[in-house]
Coordinates of C-alpha atoms and ligand atoms in Angstrom, one line a residue:
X1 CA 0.0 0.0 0.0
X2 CA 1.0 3.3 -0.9
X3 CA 0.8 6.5 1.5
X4 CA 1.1 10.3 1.0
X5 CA 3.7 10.6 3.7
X6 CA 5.8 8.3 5.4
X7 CA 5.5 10.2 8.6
X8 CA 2.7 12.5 10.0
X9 CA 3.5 14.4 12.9
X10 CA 0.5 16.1 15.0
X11 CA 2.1 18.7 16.8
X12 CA 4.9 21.7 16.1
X13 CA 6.0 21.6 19.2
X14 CA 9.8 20.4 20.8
X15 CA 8.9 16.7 20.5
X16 CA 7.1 17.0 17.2
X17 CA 9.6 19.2 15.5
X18 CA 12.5 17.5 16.7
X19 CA 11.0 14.3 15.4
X20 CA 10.0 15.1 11.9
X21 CA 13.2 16.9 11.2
X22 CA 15.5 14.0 12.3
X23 CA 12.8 11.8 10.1
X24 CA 13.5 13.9 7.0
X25 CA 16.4 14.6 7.4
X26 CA 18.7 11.8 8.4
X27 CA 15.7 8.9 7.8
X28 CA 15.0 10.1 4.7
X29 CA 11.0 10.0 5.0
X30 CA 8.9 11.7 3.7
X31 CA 7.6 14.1 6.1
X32 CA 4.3 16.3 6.5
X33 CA 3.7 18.2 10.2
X34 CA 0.4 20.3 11.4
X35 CA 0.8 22.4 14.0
X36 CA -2.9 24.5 14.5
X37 CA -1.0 28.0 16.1
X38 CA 2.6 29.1 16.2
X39 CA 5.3 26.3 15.5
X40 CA 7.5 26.0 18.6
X41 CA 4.8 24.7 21.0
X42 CA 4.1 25.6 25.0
X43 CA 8.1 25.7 25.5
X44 CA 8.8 28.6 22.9
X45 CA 5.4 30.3 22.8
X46 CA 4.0 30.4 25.6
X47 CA 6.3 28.4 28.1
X48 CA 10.0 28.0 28.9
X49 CA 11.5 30.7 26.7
X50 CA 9.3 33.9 27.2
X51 CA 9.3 32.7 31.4
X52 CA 13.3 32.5 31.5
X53 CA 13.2 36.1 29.6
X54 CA 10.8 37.1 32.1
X55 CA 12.7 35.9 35.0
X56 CA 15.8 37.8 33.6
X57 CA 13.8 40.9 33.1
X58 CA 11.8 40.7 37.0
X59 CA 15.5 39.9 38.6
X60 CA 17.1 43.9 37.5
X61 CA 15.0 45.6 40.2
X62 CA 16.7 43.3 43.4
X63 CA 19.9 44.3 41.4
X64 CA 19.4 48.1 42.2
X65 CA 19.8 47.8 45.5
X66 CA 22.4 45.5 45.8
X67 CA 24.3 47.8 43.5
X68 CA 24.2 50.2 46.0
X69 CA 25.6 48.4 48.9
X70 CA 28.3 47.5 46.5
X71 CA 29.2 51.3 46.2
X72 CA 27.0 52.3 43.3
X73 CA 25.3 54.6 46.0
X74 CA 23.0 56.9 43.1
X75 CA 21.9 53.6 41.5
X76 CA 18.2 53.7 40.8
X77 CA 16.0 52.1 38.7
X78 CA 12.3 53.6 37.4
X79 CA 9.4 51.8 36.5
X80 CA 9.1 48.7 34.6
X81 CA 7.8 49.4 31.1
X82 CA 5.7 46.4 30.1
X83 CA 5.3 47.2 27.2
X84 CA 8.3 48.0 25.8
X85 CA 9.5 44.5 26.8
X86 CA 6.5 43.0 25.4
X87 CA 7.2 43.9 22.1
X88 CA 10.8 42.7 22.2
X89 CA 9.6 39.6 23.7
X90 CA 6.9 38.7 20.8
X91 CA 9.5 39.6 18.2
X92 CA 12.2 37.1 19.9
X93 CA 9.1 34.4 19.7
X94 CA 8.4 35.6 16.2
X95 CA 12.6 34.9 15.5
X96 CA 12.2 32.2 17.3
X97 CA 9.3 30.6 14.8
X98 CA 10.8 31.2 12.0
X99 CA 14.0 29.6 12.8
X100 CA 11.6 26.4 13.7
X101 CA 9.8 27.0 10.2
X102 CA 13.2 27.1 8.1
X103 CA 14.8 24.2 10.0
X104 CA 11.7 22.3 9.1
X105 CA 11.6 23.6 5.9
X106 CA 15.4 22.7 5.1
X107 CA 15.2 19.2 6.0
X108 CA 12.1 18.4 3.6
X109 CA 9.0 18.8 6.0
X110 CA 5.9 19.7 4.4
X111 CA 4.0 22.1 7.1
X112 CA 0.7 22.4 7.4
X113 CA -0.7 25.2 9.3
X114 CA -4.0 24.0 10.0
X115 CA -5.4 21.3 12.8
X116 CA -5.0 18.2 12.7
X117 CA -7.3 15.0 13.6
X118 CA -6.9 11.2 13.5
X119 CA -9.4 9.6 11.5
X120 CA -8.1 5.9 11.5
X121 CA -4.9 4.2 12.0
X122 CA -3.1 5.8 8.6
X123 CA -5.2 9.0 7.8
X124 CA -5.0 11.9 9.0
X125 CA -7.9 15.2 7.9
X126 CA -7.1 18.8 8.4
X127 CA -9.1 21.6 9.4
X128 CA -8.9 22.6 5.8
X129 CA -10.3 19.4 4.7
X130 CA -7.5 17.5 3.2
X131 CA -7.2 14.3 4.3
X132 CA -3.9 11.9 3.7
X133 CA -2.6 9.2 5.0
X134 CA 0.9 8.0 6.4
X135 CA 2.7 4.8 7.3
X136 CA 3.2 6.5 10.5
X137 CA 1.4 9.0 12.4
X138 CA 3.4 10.9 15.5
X139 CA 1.1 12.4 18.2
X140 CA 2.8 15.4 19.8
X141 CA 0.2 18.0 20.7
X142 CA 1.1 18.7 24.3
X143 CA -0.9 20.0 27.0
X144 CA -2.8 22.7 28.1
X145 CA -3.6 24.7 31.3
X146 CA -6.2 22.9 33.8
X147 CA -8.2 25.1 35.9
X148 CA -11.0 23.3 38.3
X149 CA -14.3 24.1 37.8
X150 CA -15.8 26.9 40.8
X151 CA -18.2 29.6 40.8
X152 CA -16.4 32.4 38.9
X153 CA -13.6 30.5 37.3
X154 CA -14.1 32.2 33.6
X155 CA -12.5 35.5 35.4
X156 CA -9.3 33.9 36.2
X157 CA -6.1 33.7 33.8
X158 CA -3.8 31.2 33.1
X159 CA 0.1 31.0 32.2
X160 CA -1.4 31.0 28.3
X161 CA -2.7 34.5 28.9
X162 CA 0.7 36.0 30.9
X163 CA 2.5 37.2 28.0
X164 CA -0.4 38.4 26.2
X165 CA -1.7 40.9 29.0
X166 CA -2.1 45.1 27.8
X167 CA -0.4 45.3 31.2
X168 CA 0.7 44.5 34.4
X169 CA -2.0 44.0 37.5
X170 CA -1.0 46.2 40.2
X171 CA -2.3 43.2 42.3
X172 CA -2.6 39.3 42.1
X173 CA -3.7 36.0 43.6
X174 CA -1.8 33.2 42.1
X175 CA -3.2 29.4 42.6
X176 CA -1.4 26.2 42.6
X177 CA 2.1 25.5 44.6
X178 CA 3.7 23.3 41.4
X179 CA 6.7 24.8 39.1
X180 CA 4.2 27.5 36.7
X181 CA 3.2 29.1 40.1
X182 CA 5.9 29.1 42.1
X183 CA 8.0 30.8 38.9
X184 CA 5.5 33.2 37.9
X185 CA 5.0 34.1 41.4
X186 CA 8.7 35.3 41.9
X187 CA 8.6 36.4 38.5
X188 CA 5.8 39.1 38.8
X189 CA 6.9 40.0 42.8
X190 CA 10.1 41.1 40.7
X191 CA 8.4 43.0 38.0
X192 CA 6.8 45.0 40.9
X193 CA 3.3 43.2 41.3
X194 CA 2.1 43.0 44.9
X195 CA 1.9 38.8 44.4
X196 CA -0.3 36.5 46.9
X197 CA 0.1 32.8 46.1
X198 CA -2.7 29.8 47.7
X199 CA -1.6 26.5 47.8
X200 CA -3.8 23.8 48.9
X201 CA -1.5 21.5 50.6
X202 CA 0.9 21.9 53.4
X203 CA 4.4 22.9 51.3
X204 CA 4.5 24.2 47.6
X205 CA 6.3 22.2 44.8
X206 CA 5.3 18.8 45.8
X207 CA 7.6 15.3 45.0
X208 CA 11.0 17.7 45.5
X209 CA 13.5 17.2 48.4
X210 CA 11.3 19.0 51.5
X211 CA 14.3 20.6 52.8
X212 CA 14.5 22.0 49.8
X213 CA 11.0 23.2 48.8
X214 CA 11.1 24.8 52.8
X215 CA 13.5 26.7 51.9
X216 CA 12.2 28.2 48.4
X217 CA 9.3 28.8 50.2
X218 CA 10.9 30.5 52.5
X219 CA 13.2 32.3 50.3
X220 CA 9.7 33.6 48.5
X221 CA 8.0 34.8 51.4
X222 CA 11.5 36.9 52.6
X223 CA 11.6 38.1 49.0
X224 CA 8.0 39.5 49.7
X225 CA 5.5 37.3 47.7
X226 CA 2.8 36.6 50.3
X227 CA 2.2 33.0 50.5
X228 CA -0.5 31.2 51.9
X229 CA -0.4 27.3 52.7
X230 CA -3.4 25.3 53.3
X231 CA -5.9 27.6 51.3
X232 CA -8.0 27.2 48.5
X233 CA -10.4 29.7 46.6
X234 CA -13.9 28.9 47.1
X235 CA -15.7 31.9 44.9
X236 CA -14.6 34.8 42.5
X237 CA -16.7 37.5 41.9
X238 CA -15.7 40.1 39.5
X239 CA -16.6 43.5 41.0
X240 CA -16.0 47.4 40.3
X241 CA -12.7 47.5 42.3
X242 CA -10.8 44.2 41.0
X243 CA -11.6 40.2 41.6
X244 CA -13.0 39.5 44.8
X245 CA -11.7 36.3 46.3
X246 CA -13.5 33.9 48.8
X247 CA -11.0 31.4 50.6
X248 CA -11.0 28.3 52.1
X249 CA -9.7 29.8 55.4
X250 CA -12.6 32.3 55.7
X251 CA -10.8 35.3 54.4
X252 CA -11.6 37.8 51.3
X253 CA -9.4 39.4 49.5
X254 CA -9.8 41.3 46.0
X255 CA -6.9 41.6 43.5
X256 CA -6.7 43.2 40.5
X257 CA -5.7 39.4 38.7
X258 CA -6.1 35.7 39.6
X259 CA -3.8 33.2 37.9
X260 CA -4.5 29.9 38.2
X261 CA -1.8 27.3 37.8
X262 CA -3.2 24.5 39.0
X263 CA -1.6 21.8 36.5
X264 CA -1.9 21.0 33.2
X265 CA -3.7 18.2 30.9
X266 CA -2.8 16.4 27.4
X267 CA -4.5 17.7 24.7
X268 CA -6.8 14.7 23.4
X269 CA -10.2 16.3 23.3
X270 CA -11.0 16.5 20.0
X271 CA -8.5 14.9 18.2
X272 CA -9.9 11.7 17.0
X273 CA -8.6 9.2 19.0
X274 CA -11.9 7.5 19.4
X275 CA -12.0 6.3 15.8
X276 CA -8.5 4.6 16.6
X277 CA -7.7 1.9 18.9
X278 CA -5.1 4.4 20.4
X279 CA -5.5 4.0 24.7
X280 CA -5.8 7.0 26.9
X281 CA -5.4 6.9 30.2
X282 CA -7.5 8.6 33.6
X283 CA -6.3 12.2 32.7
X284 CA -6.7 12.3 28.8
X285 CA -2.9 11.4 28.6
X286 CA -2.1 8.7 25.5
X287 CA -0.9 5.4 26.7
X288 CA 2.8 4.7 25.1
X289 CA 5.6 1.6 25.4
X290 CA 8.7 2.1 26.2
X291 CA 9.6 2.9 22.3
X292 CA 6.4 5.9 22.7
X293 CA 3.8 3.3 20.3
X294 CA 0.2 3.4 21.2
X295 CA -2.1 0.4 21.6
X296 CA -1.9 0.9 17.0
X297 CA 0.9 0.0 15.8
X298 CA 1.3 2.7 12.8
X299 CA 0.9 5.7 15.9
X300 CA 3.2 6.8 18.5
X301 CA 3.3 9.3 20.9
X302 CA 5.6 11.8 22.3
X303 CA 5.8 14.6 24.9
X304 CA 3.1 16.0 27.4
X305 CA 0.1 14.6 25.4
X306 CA 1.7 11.1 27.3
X307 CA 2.3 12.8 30.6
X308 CA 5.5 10.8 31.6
X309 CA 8.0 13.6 32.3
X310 CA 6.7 16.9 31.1
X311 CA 10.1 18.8 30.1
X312 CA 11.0 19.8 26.7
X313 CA 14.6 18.3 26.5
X314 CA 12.7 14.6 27.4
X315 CA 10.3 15.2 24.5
X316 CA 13.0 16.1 22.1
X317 CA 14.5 12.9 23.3
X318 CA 11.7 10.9 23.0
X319 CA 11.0 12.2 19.9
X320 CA 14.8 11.1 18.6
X321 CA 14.4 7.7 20.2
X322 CA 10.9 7.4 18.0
X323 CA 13.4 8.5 14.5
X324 CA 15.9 5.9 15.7
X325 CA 13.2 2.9 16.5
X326 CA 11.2 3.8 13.5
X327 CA 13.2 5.3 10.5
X328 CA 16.9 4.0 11.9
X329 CA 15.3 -0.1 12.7
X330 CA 17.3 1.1 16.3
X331 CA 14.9 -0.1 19.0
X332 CA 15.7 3.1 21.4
X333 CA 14.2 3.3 24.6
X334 CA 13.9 7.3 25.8
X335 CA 16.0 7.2 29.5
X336 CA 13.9 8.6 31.8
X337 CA 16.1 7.8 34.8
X338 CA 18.3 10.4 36.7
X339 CA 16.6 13.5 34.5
X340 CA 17.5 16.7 36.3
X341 CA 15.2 19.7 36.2
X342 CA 15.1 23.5 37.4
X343 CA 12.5 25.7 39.0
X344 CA 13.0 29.2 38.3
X345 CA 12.3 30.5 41.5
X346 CA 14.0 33.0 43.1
X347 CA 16.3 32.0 43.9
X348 CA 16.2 28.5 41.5
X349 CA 15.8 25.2 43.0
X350 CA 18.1 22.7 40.9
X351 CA 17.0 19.3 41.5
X352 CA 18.7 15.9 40.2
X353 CA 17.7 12.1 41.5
X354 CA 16.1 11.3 44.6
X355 CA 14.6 13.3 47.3
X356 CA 16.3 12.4 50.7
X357 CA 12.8 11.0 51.2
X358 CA 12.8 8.9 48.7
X359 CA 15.9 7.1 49.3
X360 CA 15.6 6.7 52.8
X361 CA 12.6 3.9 51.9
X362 CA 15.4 2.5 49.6
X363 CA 17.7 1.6 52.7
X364 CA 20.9 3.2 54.4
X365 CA 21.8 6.9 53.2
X366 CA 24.1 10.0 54.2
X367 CA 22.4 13.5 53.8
X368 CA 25.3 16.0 53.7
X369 CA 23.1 19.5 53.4
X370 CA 25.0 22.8 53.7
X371 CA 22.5 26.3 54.0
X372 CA 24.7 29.4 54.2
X373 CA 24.9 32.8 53.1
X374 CA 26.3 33.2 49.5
X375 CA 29.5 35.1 49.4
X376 CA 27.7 37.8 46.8
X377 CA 24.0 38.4 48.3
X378 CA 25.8 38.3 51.8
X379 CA 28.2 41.6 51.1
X380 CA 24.6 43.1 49.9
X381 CA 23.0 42.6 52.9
X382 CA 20.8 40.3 52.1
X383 CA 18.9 37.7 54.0
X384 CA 18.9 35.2 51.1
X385 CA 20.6 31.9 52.3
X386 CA 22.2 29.0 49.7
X387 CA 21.2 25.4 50.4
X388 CA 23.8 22.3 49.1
X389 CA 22.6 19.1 49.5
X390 CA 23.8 15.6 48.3
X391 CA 21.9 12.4 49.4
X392 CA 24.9 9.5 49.5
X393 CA 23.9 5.8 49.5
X394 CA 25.9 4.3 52.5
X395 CA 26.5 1.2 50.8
X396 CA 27.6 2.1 47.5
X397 CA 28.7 5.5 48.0
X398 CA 26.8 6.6 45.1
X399 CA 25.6 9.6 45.3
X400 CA 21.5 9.4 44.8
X401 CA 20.0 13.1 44.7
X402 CA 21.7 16.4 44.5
X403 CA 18.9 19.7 45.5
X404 CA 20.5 23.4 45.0
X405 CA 18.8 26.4 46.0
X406 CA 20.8 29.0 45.1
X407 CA 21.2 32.4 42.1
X408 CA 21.8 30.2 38.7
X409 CA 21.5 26.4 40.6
X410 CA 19.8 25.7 37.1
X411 CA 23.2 26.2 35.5
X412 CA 25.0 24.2 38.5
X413 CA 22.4 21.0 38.3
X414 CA 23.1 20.6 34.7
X415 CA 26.6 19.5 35.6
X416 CA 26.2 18.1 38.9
X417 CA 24.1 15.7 36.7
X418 CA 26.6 14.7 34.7
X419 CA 29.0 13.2 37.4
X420 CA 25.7 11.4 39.2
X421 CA 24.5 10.1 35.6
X422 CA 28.1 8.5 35.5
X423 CA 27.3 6.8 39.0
X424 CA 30.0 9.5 41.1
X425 CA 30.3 8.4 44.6
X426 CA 30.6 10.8 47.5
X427 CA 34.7 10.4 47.4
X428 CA 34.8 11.4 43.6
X429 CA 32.9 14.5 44.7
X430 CA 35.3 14.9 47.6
X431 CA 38.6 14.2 44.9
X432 CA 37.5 17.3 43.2
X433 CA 39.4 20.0 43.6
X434 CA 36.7 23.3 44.9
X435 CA 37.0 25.9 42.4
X436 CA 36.8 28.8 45.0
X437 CA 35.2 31.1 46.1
X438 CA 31.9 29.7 44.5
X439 CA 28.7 28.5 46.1
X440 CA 28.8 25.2 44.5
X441 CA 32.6 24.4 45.8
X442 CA 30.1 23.4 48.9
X443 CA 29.4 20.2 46.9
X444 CA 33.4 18.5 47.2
X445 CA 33.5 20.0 50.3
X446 CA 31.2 19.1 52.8
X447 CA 33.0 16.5 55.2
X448 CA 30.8 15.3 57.6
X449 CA 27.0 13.8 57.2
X450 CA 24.3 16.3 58.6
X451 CA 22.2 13.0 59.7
X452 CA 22.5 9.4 58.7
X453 CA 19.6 6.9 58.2
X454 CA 19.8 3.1 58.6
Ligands
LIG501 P1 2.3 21.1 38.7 O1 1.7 19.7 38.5 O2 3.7 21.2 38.9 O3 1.5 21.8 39.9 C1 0.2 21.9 39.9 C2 -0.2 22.6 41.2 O4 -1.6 22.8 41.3 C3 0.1 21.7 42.4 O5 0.6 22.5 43.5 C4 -1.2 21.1 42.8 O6 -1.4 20.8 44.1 C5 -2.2 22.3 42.4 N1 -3.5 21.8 42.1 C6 -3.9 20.8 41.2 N2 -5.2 20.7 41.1 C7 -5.7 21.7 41.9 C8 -7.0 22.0 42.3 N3 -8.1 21.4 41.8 N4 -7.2 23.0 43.2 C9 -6.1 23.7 43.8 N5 -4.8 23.4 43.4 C10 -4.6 22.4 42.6 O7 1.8 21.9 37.4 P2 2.2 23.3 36.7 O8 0.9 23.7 36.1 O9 2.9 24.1 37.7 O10 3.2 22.8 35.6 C11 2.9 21.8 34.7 C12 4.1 21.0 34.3 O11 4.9 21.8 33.4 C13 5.1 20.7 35.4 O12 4.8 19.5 36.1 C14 6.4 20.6 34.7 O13 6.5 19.3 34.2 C15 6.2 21.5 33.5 N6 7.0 22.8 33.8 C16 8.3 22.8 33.9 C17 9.0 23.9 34.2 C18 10.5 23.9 34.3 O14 11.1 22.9 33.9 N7 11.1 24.9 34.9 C19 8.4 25.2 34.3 C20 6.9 25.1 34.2 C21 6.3 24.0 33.9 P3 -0.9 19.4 44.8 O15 0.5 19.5 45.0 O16 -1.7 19.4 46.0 O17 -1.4 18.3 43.8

C-alpha cells in the first residue's frame, strides 16, 4: 500500500519538531507536520522561553539595590515598562518561529498550518479538509492549562494568557504551589506586582526534596510574595474595584488578577482518538511503550500529550528515540532515569535524583546538606541563604540526589548531573578540587554527614 507521507507528525511543538526533522532529514521519509497555532509549542510560545526572559527581566530591580551596597550609591532604577519588553519579547518568539519553520523547511517537511485529527490508524484530515494518510502518524500536541471548575472560574487567567496581557496587575492572587506558580510568582513579585500565592496543601512544589522546597518557600516569602499554605479559593466574583476572592480559610481578599496554575492536561479532546484503537489513560494522557507506540501500531506518541516527564529536552528525546526505533530499525528506549530539572524561583531550586525522602525507603543513606549565606548576596545585605545538598547511599557510596537552591542552581544541576549520571560516589565529589570562592565548591567540600539513616 501506498501513503502520501511516510510520517505525519500532530504537533509543532519540541517533540514533534524535533522528530519530523530527524525523520526527513537523516531517515529520509517523507515528512508532513500540522501544527494549529505558532510552530514551537508551549516551551517557545507560551512556556520555557518567554518565562526565562521574564525571570531575567523581573530579577534587575533586586539588582538596584544590591548595587548600592556595592558602592553604586546613586543607583536607581524607574518603572518597569511592560510594554516596551512585550514587544521585544513577541519579536524574539516571532525569531524564534521562524528559525523552527526554516529548519523544518530545510530538512524536507511539508507544514501544514491547519489542525489536525486522527481519522483511522493511517489518515489523518485537516481543518482545511484535506485528508492523507501515512505509514506512520506521531502524536505530539502537548498540553494545556487545567483550571478546576468553581463559581467564577471564567475571570481567572492562566500561564497562556501572561504574555499576552495590555499590562501589568498592580495586584494578584496566584493558585497552585507546582513549578508555573511558584516561577510566575517570583517572576511578577520582581516585576513589581504585589503577588499573593494559595496553595492547597501543606508545602509548595510537591515530589522535591522538603528541605529544599522549605526553603524556596521560605526564600519567596522573605523576597515579599505573600504566601499562603493550606488555602483554597472557594468563589470569584468580579466587582468594580478588582476580583473578589472567597477562601478556604474564611478570608476575602480582591486583587486586581487571579492566575491559576493549577496543572496542566494532554490535549486529546478532540483529536480523533476515538476512531482509533489508540489508549488513553485517567487524565486524557495517551498510553505509550517504552519505544512511545500506542495500543496501533502505525501511531506513537511523544511529549506532554503522554504525561510521563513533562520537560522539553525529554520530548525532544523521546522524539529522537521514535526516529531511531522507526526510521533507523534502532529499538531506542527514551531514558527517563536520573533526569535533572530546574524551577525558576528566586532563587532556582536545581534538582537531580532522589529526594532524601525517597531514598531513605530504599535503605541506608548520608544526607550532607550545607544552607549558608552566598559570598555575593551576603556583602549586599541580604537575607537570602544557599542550600547544598547531596543524598549518598551508604552502601555504594553513590551519590542518589543532589537539590541546589541558590542564584543560577539551574546552571549548576546541569553538571552536577553529569557526574551522578556517570554513578560519582561521594569520594569522587570529595577528589574534586573546589573551584573557589563559588557556592557550588560546597558540593566537594562538605565532610561530615548532617544526619545518617539506617
Ligand atoms: P504542577 O503539576 O507542577 O503543579 C500543579 C499545582 O496545582 C500543584 O501545586 C497542585 O497541588 C495544584 N493543584 C492541582 N489541582 C488543583 C485544584 N483542583 N485546586 C487547587 N490546586 C490544585 O503543574 P504546573 O501547572 O505548575 O506545571 C505543569 C508542568 O509543566 C510541570 O509539572 C512541569 O512538568 C512543567 N513545567 C516545567 C518547568 C520547568 O522545567 N522549569 C516550568 C513550568 C512547567 P498538589 O501538589 O496538592 O497536587
Amino acid at each position: 500500500m501506498s501513503f502520501d507521507f511516510d510520517l505525519f507528525v500532530i504537533g509543532g511543538g519540541s517533540g514533534g519538531v524535533r522528530a519530523g526533522r530527524l525523520a526527513a532529514s537523516e531517515g529520509g521519509a517523507k515528512v508532513g507536520l500540522a501544527e494549529e497555532y505558532r510552530m514551537g509549542g508551549t516551551c517557545v510560545i507560551r512556556g520555557c522561553v518567554p518565562k526565562k526572559l521574564m525571570v531575567f527581566a523581573s530579577a534587575y530591580s533586586g539588582g538596584v539595590a544590591d548595587a548600592q551596597k556595592y558602592g553604586w550609591k546613586d543607583a536607581q532604577i524607574g518603572a518597569f515598562d511592560w510594554m516596551h519588553f512585550k514587544g521585544k519579547l513577541d519579536a524574539e518568539l516571532t525569531r524564534l518561529e521562524n528559525i523552527y519553520r526554516t529548519n523544518l523547511g530545510k530538512a524536507g517537511v511539508e507544514i501544514f498550518d491547519a489542525r489536525a485529527t486522527v481519522k483511522d490508524a493511517h489518515t489523518v484530515e485537516l481543518s482545511t479538509g484535506e485528508t492523507f494518510t501515512a505509514k506512520h502518524i506521531l502524536i505530539a500536541v502537548g498540553g494545556k492549562p487545567f483550571v478546576p471548575p468553581f463559581e467564577g472560574s471564567e475571570h481567572v487567567i492562566t500561564s497562556n494568557d501572561i504574555f499576552l496581557q495590555k499590562k501589568l496587575p498592580k495586584s494578584i492572587l496566584i493558585v497552585g504551589g507546582g513549578f508555573i506558580a511558584c516561577e510566575f510568582a517570583c517572576i511578577l513579585n520582581g516585576l513589581g506586582v504585589k503577588v499573593t500565592q494559595y496553595y492547597r496543601g501543606a508545602q509548595v512544589l510537591r515530589g522535591f526534596d522538603d528541605e529544599a522546597r522549605g526553603h524556596v518557600a521560605d526564600m519567596m516569602r522573605d523576597r515579599g510574595v505573600d504566601l499562603h499554605v493550606g488555602t483554597d479559593v472557594m468563589q470569584i466574583e468580579k466587582r468594580d474595584d478588582g476580583l473578589w476572592v472567597k477562601s478556604s480559610t474564611g478570608h476575602d481578599h480582591t486583587f486586581d488578577a487571579v492566575m491559576y496554575a493549577t496543572g496542566r492536561v494532554p490535549s486529546t479532546d478532540g483529536l480523533g482518538l476515538e476512531n482509533t484503537g489508540v489508549e488513553t489513560g485517567r487524565g486524557g494522557e495517551i498510553i505509550v511503550d517504552d519505544y512511545s507506540q500506542t495500543a496501533v501500531p502505525s501511531i506513537y506518541a511523544v511529549g506532554d500529550v503522554t504525561n510521563r516527564i513533562n520537560l522539553t529536552p525529554v520530548a525532544i528525546r523521546e522524539g529522537a528515540a521514535f526516529v531511531d526505533t522507526v526510521f533507523h530499525g534502532k529499538p531506542t528506549k527514551a531514558d527517563h532515569d536520573l533526569v535533572a530539572s530546574a524551577v525558576f524561583t528566586q532563587p532556582e531550586l536545581g534538582t537531580v535524583g532522589m529526594t532524601e525522602e525517597e531514598a531513605r525507603e530504599k535503605g541506608p543513606i548520608e544526607v550532607y546538606a550545607a544552607a549558608f549565606r552566598a559570598m555575593q548576596t551576603g556583602f549586599a545585605e541580604r537575607n537570602d541563604r544557599t542550600l547544598m545538598k547531596l543524598v549518598v547511599c551508604a552502601t555504594t557510596r553513590k551519590v542518589l540526589g543532589c537539590h541546589i537552591v541558590a542564584e543560577n542552581a539551574g546552571e549548576m544541576i546541569q553538571l552536577a548531573a553529569i557526574a551522578i549520571k556517570m554513578g560519582a560516589t561521594k569520594e569522587d565529589f570529595d577528589r574534586t578540587v573546589a573551584v573557589h570562592p563559588t557556592m557550588s565548591e560546597e558540593l566537594v567540600t562538605m565532610k561530615t554527614p548532617t544526619r545518617t539513616f539506617n
